[in-house]
Coordinates of C-alpha atoms in Angstrom, one line a residue:
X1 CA 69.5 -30.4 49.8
X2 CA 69.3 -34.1 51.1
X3 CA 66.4 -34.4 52.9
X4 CA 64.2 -37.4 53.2
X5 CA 61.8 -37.9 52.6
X6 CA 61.8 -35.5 49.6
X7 CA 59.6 -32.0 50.7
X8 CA 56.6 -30.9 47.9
X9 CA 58.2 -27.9 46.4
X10 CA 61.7 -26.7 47.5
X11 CA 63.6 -23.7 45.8
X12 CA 67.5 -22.8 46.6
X13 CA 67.8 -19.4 47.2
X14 CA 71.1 -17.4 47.1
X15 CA 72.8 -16.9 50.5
X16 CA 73.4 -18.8 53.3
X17 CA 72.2 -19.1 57.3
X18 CA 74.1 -19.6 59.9
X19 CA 72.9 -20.6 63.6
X20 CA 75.6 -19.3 66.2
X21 CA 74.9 -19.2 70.6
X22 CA 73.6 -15.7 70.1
X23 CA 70.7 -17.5 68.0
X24 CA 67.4 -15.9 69.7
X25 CA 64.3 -18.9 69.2
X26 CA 60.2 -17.5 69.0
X27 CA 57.5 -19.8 69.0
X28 CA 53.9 -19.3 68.9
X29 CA 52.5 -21.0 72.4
X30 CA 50.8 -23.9 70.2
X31 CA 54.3 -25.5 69.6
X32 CA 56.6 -25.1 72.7
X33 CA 57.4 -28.9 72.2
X34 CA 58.3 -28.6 68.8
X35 CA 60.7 -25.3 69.7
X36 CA 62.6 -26.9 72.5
X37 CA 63.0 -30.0 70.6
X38 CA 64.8 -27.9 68.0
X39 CA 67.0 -26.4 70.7
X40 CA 67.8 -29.8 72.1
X41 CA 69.3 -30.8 68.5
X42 CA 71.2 -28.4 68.2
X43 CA 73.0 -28.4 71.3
X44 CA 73.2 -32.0 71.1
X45 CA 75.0 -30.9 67.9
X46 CA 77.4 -28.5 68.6
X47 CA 77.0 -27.4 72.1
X48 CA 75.5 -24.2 71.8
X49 CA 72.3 -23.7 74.1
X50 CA 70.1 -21.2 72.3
X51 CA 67.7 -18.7 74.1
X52 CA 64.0 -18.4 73.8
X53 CA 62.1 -14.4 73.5
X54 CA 58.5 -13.4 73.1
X55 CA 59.7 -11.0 70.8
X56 CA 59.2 -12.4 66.9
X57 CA 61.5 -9.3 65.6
X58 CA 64.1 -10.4 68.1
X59 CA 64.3 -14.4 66.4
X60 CA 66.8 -15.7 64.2
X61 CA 64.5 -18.8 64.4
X62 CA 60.5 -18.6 64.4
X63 CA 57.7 -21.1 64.6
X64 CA 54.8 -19.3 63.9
X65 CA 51.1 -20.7 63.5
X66 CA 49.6 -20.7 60.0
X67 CA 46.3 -22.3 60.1
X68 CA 45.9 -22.2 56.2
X69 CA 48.5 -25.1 55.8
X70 CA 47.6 -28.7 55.6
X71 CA 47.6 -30.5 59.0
X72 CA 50.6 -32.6 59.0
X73 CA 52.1 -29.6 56.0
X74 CA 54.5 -26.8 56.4
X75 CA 56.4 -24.2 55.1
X76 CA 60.1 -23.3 55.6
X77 CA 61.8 -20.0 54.8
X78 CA 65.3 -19.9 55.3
X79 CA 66.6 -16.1 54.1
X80 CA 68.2 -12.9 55.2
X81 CA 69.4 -14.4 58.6
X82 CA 65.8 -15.8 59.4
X83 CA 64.5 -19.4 59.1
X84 CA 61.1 -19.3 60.0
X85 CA 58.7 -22.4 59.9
X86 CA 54.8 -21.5 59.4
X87 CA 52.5 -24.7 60.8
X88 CA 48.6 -25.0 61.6
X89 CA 49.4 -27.8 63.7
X90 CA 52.0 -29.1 66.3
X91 CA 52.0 -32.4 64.1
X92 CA 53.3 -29.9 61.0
X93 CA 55.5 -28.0 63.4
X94 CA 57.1 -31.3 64.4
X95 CA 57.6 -32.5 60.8
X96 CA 59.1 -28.9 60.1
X97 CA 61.7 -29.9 62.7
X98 CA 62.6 -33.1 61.7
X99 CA 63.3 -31.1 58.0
X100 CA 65.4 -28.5 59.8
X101 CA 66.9 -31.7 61.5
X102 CA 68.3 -32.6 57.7
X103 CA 68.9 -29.6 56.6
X104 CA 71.3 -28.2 59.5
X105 CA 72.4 -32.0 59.9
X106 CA 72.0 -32.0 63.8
X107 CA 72.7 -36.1 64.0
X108 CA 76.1 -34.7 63.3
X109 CA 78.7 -33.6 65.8
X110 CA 79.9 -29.8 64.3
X111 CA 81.4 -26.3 65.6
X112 CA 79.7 -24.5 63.1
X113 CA 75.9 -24.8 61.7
X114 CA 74.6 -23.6 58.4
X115 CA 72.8 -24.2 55.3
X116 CA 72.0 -22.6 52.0
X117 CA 68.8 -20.0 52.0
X118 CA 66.0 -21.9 51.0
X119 CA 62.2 -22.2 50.6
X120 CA 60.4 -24.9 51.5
X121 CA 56.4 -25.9 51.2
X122 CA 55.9 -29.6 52.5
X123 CA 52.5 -32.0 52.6
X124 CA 52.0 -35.7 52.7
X125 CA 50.6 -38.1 50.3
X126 CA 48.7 -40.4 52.6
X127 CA 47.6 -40.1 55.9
X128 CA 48.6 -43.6 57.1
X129 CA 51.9 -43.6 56.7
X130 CA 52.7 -47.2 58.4
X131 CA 55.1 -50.2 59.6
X132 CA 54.2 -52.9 60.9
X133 CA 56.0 -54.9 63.2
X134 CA 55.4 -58.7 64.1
X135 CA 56.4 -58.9 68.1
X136 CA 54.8 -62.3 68.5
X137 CA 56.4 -65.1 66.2
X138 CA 59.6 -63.4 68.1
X139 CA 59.0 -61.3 70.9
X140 CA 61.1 -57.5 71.1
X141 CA 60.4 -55.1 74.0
X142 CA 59.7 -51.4 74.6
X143 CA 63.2 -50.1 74.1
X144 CA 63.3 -51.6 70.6
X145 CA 60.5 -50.3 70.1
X146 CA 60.7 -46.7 71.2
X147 CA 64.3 -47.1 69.0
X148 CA 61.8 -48.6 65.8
X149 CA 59.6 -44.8 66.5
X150 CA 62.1 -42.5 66.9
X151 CA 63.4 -43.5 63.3
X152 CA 60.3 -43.5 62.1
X153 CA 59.3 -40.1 63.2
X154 CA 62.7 -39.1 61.9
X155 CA 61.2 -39.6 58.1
X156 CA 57.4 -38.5 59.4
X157 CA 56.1 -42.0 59.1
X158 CA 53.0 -42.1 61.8
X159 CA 51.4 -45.3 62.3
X160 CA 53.0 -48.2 63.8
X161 CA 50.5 -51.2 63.9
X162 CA 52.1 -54.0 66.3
X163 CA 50.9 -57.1 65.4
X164 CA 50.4 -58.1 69.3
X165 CA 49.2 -62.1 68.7
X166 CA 49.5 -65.3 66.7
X167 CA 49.9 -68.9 66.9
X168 CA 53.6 -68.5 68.2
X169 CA 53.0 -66.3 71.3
X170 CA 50.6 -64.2 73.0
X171 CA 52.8 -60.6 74.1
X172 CA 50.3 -58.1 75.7
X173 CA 49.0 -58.7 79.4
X174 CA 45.4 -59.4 79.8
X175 CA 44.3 -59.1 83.3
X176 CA 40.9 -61.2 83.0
X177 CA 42.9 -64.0 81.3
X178 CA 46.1 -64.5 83.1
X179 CA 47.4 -67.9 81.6
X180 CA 47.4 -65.5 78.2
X181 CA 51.1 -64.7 79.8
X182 CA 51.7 -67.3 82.1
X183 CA 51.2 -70.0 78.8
X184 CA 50.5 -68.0 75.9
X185 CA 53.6 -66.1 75.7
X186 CA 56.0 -68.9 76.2
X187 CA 57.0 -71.2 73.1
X188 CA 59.0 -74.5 73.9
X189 CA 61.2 -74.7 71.0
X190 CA 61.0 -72.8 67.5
X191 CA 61.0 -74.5 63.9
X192 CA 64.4 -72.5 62.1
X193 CA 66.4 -72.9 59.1
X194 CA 70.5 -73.3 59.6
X195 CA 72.8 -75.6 58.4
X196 CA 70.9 -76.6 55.2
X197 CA 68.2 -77.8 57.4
X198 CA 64.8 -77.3 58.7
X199 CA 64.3 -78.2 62.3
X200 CA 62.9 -77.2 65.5
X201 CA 65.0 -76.3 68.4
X202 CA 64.9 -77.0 71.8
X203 CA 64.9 -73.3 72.9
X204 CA 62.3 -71.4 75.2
X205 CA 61.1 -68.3 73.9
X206 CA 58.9 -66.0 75.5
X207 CA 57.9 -62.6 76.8
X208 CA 55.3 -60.3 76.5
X209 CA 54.3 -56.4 76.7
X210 CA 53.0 -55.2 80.1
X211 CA 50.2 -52.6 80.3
X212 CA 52.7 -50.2 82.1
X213 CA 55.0 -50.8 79.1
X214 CA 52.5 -50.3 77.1
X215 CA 51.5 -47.0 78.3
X216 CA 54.8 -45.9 78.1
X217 CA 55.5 -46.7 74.5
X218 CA 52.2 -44.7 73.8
X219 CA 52.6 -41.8 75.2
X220 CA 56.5 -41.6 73.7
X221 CA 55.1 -42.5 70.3
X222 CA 52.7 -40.3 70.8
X223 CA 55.3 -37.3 71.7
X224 CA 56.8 -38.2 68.0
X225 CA 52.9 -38.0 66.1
X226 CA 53.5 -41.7 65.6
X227 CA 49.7 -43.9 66.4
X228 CA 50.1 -47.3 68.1
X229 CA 47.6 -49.4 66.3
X230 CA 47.0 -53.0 68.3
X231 CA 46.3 -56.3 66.6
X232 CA 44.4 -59.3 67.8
X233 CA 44.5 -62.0 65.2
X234 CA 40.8 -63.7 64.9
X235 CA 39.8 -66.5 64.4
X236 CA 43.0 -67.5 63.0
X237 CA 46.5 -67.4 64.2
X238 CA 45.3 -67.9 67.7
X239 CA 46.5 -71.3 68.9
X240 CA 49.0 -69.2 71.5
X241 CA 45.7 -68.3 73.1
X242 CA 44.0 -71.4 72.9
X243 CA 46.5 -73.2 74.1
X244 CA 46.0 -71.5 77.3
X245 CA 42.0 -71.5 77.1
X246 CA 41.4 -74.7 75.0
X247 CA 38.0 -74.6 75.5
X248 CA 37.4 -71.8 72.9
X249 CA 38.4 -74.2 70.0
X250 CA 36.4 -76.7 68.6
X251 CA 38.3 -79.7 69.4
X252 CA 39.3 -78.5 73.0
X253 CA 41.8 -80.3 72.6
X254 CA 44.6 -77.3 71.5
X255 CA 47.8 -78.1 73.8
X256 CA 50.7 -76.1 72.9
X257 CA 51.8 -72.6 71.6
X258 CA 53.0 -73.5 68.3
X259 CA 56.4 -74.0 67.0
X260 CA 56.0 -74.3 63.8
X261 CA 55.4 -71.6 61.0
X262 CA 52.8 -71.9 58.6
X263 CA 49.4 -71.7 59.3
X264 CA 47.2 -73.9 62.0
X265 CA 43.7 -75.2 61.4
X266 CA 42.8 -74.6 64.7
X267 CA 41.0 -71.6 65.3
X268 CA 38.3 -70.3 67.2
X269 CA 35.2 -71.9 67.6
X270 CA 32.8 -69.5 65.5
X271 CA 29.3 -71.6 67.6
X272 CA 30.4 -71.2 70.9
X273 CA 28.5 -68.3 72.6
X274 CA 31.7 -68.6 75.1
X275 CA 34.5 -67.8 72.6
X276 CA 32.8 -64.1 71.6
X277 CA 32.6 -63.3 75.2
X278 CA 36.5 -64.5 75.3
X279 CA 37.8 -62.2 72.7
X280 CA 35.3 -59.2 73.6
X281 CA 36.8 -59.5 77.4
X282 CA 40.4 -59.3 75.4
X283 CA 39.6 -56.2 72.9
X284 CA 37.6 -54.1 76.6
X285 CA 41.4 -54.2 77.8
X286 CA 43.0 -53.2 74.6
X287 CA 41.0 -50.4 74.1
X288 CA 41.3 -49.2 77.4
X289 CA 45.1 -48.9 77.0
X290 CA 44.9 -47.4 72.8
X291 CA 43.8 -44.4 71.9
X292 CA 43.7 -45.0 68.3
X293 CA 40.9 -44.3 66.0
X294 CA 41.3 -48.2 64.7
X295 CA 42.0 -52.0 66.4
X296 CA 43.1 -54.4 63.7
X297 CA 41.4 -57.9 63.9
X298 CA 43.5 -59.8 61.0
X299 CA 41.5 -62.0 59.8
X300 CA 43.8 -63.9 57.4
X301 CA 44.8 -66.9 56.8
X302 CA 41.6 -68.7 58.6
X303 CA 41.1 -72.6 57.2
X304 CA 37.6 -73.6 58.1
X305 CA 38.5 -77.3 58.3
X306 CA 37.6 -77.7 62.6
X307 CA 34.2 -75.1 61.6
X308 CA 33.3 -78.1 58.9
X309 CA 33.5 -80.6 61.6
X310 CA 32.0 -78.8 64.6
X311 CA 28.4 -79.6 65.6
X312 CA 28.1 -75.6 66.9
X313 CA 29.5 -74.4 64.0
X314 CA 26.8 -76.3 62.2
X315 CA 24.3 -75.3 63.6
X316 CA 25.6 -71.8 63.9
X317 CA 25.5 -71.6 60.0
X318 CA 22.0 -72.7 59.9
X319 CA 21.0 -70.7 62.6
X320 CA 21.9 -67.6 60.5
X321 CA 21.2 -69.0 57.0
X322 CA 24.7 -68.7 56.1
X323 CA 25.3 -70.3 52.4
X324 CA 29.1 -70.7 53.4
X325 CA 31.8 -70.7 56.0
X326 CA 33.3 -67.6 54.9
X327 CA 30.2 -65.8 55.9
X328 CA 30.3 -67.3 59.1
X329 CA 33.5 -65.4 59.7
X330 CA 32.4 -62.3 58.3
X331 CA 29.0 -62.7 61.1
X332 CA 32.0 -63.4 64.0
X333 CA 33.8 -60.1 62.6
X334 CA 31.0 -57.9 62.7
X335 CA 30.0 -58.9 66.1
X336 CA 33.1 -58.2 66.9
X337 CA 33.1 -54.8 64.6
X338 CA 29.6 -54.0 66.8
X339 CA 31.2 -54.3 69.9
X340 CA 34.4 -52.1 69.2
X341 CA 32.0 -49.5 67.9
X342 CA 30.4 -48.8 71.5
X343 CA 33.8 -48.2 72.3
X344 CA 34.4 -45.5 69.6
X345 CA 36.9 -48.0 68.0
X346 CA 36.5 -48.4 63.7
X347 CA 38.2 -52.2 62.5
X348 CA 41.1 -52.8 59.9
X349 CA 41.1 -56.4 58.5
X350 CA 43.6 -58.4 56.2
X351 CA 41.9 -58.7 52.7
X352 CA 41.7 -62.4 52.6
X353 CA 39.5 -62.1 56.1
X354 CA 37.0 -59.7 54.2
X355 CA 34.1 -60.6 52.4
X356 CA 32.3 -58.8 49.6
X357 CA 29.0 -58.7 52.6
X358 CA 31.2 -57.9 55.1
X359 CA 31.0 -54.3 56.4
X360 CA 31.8 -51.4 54.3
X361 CA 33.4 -49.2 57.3
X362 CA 36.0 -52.2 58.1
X363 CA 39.2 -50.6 56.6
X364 CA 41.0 -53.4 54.1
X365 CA 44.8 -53.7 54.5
X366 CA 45.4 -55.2 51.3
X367 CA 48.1 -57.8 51.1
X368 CA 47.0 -60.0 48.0
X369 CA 46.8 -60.8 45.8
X370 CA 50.1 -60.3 43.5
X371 CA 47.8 -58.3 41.0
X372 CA 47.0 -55.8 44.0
X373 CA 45.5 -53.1 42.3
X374 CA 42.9 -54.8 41.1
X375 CA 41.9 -55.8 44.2
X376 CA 41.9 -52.5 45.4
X377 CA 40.0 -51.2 42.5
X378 CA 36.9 -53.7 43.7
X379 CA 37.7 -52.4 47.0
X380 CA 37.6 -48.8 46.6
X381 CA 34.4 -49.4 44.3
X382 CA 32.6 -50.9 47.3
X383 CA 33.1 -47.5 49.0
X384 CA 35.9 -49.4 51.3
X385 CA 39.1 -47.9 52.9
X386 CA 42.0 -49.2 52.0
X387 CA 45.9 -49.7 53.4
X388 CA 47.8 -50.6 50.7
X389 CA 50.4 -53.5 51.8
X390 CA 51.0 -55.5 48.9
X391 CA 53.6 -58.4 49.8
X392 CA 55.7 -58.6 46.8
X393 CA 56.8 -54.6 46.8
X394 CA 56.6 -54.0 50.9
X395 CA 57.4 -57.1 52.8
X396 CA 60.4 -56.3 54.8
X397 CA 60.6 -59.9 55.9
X398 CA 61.8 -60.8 52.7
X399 CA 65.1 -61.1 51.6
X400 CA 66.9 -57.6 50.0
X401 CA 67.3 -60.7 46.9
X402 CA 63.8 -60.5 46.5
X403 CA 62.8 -57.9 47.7
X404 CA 65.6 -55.1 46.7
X405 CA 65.5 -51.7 47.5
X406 CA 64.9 -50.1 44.5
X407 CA 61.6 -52.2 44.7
X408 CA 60.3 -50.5 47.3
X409 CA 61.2 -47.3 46.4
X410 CA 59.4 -47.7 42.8
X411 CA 56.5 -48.6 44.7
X412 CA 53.5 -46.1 43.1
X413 CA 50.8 -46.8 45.3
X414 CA 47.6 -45.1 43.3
X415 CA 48.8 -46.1 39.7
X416 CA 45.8 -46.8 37.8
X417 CA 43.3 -45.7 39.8
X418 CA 40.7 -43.2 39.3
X419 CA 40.6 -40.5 41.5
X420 CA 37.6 -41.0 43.3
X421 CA 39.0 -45.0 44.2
X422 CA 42.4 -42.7 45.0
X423 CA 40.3 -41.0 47.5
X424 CA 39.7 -44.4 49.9
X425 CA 43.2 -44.9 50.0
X426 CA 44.1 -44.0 53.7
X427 CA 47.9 -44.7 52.5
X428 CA 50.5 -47.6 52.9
X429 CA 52.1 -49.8 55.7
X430 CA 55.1 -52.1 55.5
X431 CA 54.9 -55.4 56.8
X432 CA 58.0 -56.7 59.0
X433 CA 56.8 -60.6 59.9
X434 CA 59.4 -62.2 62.2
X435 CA 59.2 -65.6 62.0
X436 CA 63.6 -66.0 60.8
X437 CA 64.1 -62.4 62.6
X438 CA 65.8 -63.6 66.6
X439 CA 67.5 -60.7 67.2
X440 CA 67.0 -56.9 67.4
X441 CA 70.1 -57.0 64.7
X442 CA 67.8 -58.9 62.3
X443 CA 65.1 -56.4 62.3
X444 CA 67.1 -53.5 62.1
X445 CA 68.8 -55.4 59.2
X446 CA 65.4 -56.0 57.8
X447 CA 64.2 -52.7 58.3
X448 CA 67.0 -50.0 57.7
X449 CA 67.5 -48.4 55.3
X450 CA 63.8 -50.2 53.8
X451 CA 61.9 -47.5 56.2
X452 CA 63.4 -44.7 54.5
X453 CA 62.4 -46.0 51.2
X454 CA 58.7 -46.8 52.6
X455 CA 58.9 -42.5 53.7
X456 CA 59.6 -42.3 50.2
X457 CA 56.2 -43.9 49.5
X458 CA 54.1 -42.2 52.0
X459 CA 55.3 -38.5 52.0
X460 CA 58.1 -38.3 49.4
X461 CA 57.7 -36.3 46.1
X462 CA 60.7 -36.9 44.0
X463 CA 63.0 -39.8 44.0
X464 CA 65.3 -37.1 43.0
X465 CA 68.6 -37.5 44.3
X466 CA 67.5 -40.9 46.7
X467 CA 71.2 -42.8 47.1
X468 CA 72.7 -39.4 48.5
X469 CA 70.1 -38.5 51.0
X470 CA 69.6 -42.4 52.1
X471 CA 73.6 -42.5 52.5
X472 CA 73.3 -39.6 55.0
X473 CA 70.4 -41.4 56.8
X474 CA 72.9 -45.0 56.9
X475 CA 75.9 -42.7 58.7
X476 CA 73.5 -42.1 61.2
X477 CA 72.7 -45.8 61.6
X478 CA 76.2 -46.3 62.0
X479 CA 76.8 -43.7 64.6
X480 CA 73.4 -45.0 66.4
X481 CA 75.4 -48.1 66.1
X482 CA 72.2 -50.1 64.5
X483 CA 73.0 -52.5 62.1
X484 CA 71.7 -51.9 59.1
X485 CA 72.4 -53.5 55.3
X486 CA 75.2 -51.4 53.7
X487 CA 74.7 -53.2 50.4
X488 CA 71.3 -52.6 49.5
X489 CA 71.8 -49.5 47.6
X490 CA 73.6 -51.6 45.3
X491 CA 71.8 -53.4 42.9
X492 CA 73.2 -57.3 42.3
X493 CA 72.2 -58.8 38.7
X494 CA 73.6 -62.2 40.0
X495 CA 72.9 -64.6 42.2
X496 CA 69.8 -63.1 43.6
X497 CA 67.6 -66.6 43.2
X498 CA 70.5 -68.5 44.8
X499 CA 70.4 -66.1 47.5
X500 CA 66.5 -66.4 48.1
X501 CA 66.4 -70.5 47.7
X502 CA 69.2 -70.6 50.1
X503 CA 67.0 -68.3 52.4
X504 CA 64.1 -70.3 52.6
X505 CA 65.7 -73.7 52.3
X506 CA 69.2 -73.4 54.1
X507 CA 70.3 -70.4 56.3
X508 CA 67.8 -67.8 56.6
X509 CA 70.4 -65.6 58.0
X510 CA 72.0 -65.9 54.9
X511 CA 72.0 -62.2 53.7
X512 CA 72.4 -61.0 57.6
X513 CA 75.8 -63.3 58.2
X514 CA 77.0 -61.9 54.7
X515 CA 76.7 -58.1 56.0
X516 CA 79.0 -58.7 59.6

């Protein structure tokens, strides 16, 4: 059976099912979404509009309510003309479907549905099953989005962290601050790569997500178990807002959202009372739009060369006894950490914006170094969550040359650990930065068929049988009309590091143009 991402245990039994229009649907009252979802499929499928009954000895398909199963698990028992699905939870009911979904192959246009007898018992390995997707070096709205969670709910990944702001653009509205969109969200030109050179263009780019927008995507993703986690970058990666509200650097003197990549040594003033108060107005609006359990602060990538040459950074440091300027970060993250806690909000941070003093219920999304696990070892020690991100196996920004599928899909998450540092892994999240990605073509590029090898990952047990099932999952891409890369199940020998030099040096469509 090609189903992805691979179930726990499946056994083929002998006989097969058939679903015709006299096919009678039961579902315990808990997962009426899930049931008519199903039904939806299959007429969508073949036409057929199936009928509902209260009657569970009337059913050719039942979703009944098992409260012994995990909480995002299943079971599936297809046999003697009855496929019934046993869930404790309308998140396991839904990921029951999605499996039926494969196994009847309702993406697919047919008279006639059926599928070999079968058992099923399904779990997953993490419970942060994640992508991450960078709409501010290059902005994509809420249809892309709601395209980006259907697919993922398709493969039962269920977090999708949006990483909201950075030194390019500012894309959520912010009531309190409204030149956060009038300025912040609009770049004057961008630095690309084309031609064999490196350059920035003359092009306006902007845009930004509105709070009804907003809203919206929730509750869809929401409708697919998929968690929208926000991020607002601090203290680095913030020149898009500074630009806007200057006076929360040090030099006051920040002028422009950036157009170059890389990062900025401006940040945020870490000894002006003011700039707290400016980024705790800016996290009261996020969380009153998220639900989510966590708000990620980033943290990375902060140089501390304006801090060493601000008078209120100074005298901030030796106002709190700091011995250093990374601990005068980790003080501006746990006031910030404080703060989202009255709201019932927990923090994720980058790893390079975490100190070893910093506190132990700030979740580490670990993204370095190259020898990840031992970084996550130290971690885990500590007692600390962890997200597993690590850039050389998960980066989907990367070109397929250096970054190939098989890569990904080798990925083993919790190889040397012990089982108790296994035990603060909350799971993994893929990365998709966007600084060479200008179209929704590029990041579908990027992304497909990379997600379904991230589902591998997260829930998948076996790599048993991957290139089949991921081929099924690329004909619906094509019918979707997405673009997607229909070379990377092949693996090249040659030409890999030309392909990656010319990437970063000359064309960094250079792999996208090659797949038209």
């Amino acid at each position: 059976m090609q189903i992805l991402p691979n179930p726990y245990k499946v056994e083929k039994l002998s006989g097969t099912f058939s679903l015709t229009k006299d096919s009678v649907i039961y579902y315990n009252s808990d997962f009426s979404a899930q049931a008519k979802l199903f039904a939806r499929l299959v007429e969508q499928s073949c036409g057929d509009c199936l009928s509902f009954t209260d009657e569970i000895e009337q059913a050719q398909i039942i979703f009944a309510k098992n409260d012994n199963t995990h909480s995002e698990g299943y079971t599936l028992m297809i046999s003697q003309g009855v496929a019934t699905v046993n869930a404790g939870t309308p998140q396991g009911c839904f990921y029951a479907v999605n499996t039926l979904r494969q196994v009847f192959n309702l993406d697919s246009k047919q008279e006639v549905i059926t599928c070999a007898n079968c058992y099923i018992e399904d779990k997953p390995k993490f419970a942060h099953r994640g992508l991450m997707v960078d709409i501010a070096r290059h902005f994509y709205g809420v249809d892309t989005l709601k395209q980006i969670v259907e697919l993922m709910s398709q493969v039962k990944l269920n977090r999708l962290h949006l990483h909201l702001t950075d030194d390019q653009g500012f894309r959520i509205q912010i009531d309190k601050y409204p030149r956060l969109t009038e300025v912040s969200s609009v770049r004057q030109g961008t630095e690309v790569v084309k031609g064999g050179k490196r350059y920035v263009d003359d092009q306006i780019h902007g845009g930004y997500l509105t709070k009804d927008e907003i809203r919206q995507l929730i509750d869809y993703a929401a409708e697919r178990n998929v968690e929208i986690i926000p991020e607002l970058d601090v203290p680095g990666h913030l020149v898009a807002a500074l630009a806007a509200y200057p006076e929360y650097s040090c030099t006051h003197q920040v002028s422009e959202v950036r157009k170059l990549w890389g990062i900025s040594k401006d940040i945020l003033c870490a000894g002006n009372d003011s700039s707290y108060v400016f980024i705790q107005d800016i996290l009261d609006e996020i969380v009153e739009l998220f639900p989510c359990e966590y708000v990620h602060l980033g943290g990375d990538e902060a140089p501390k060369d304006r801090w060493c040459n601000c008078k209120l950074c100074r005298e901030r440091m030796a106002e709190l006894k700091l011995d250093d300027y990374d601990e005068l970060q980790t003080h501006m993250l746990e006031v910030f950490r404080a703060h989202l806690e009255t709201k019932g909000k927990k923090v994720i941070c980058w790893n390079d914006g975490i100190t070893s003093s910093a506190h132990t219920d700030i979740v580490s999304q670990l993204w370095k170094p190259l020898n990840y696990k031992k970084a996550a070892k130290s971690a885990t020690k500590q007692g600390r969550k962890v997200i597993l991100s690590p850039h050389f196996h998960l980066y989907f920004d990367y070109p397929y040359a250096l970054t190939p599928l098989h890569k990904t899909l080798n990925f083993n998450p919790c190889n040397g650990l012990s089982s108790a540092q296994r035990d603060n892994i909350l799971g993994v999240e893929a990365p998709l930065w966007t600084e060479y990605v200008t179209s929704s073509d590029k990041l579908y590029f990027q992304l497909l068929p990379r997600l379904d090898a991230l589902a591998e990952v997260c829930w998948g047990w076996s790599k048993h049988g991957y290139v089949k099932r991921v081929a099924r999952r690329m004909e619906l891409y094509e019918n979707l009309g997405l673009c997607y890369n229909k070379q990377a199940l092949k693996r090249a020998l040659v030409g890999r590091a030309t392909t990656v030099r010319k990437f970063f040096r000359k064309d960094s469509d250079v792999e996208f143009s090659q797949n038209q």
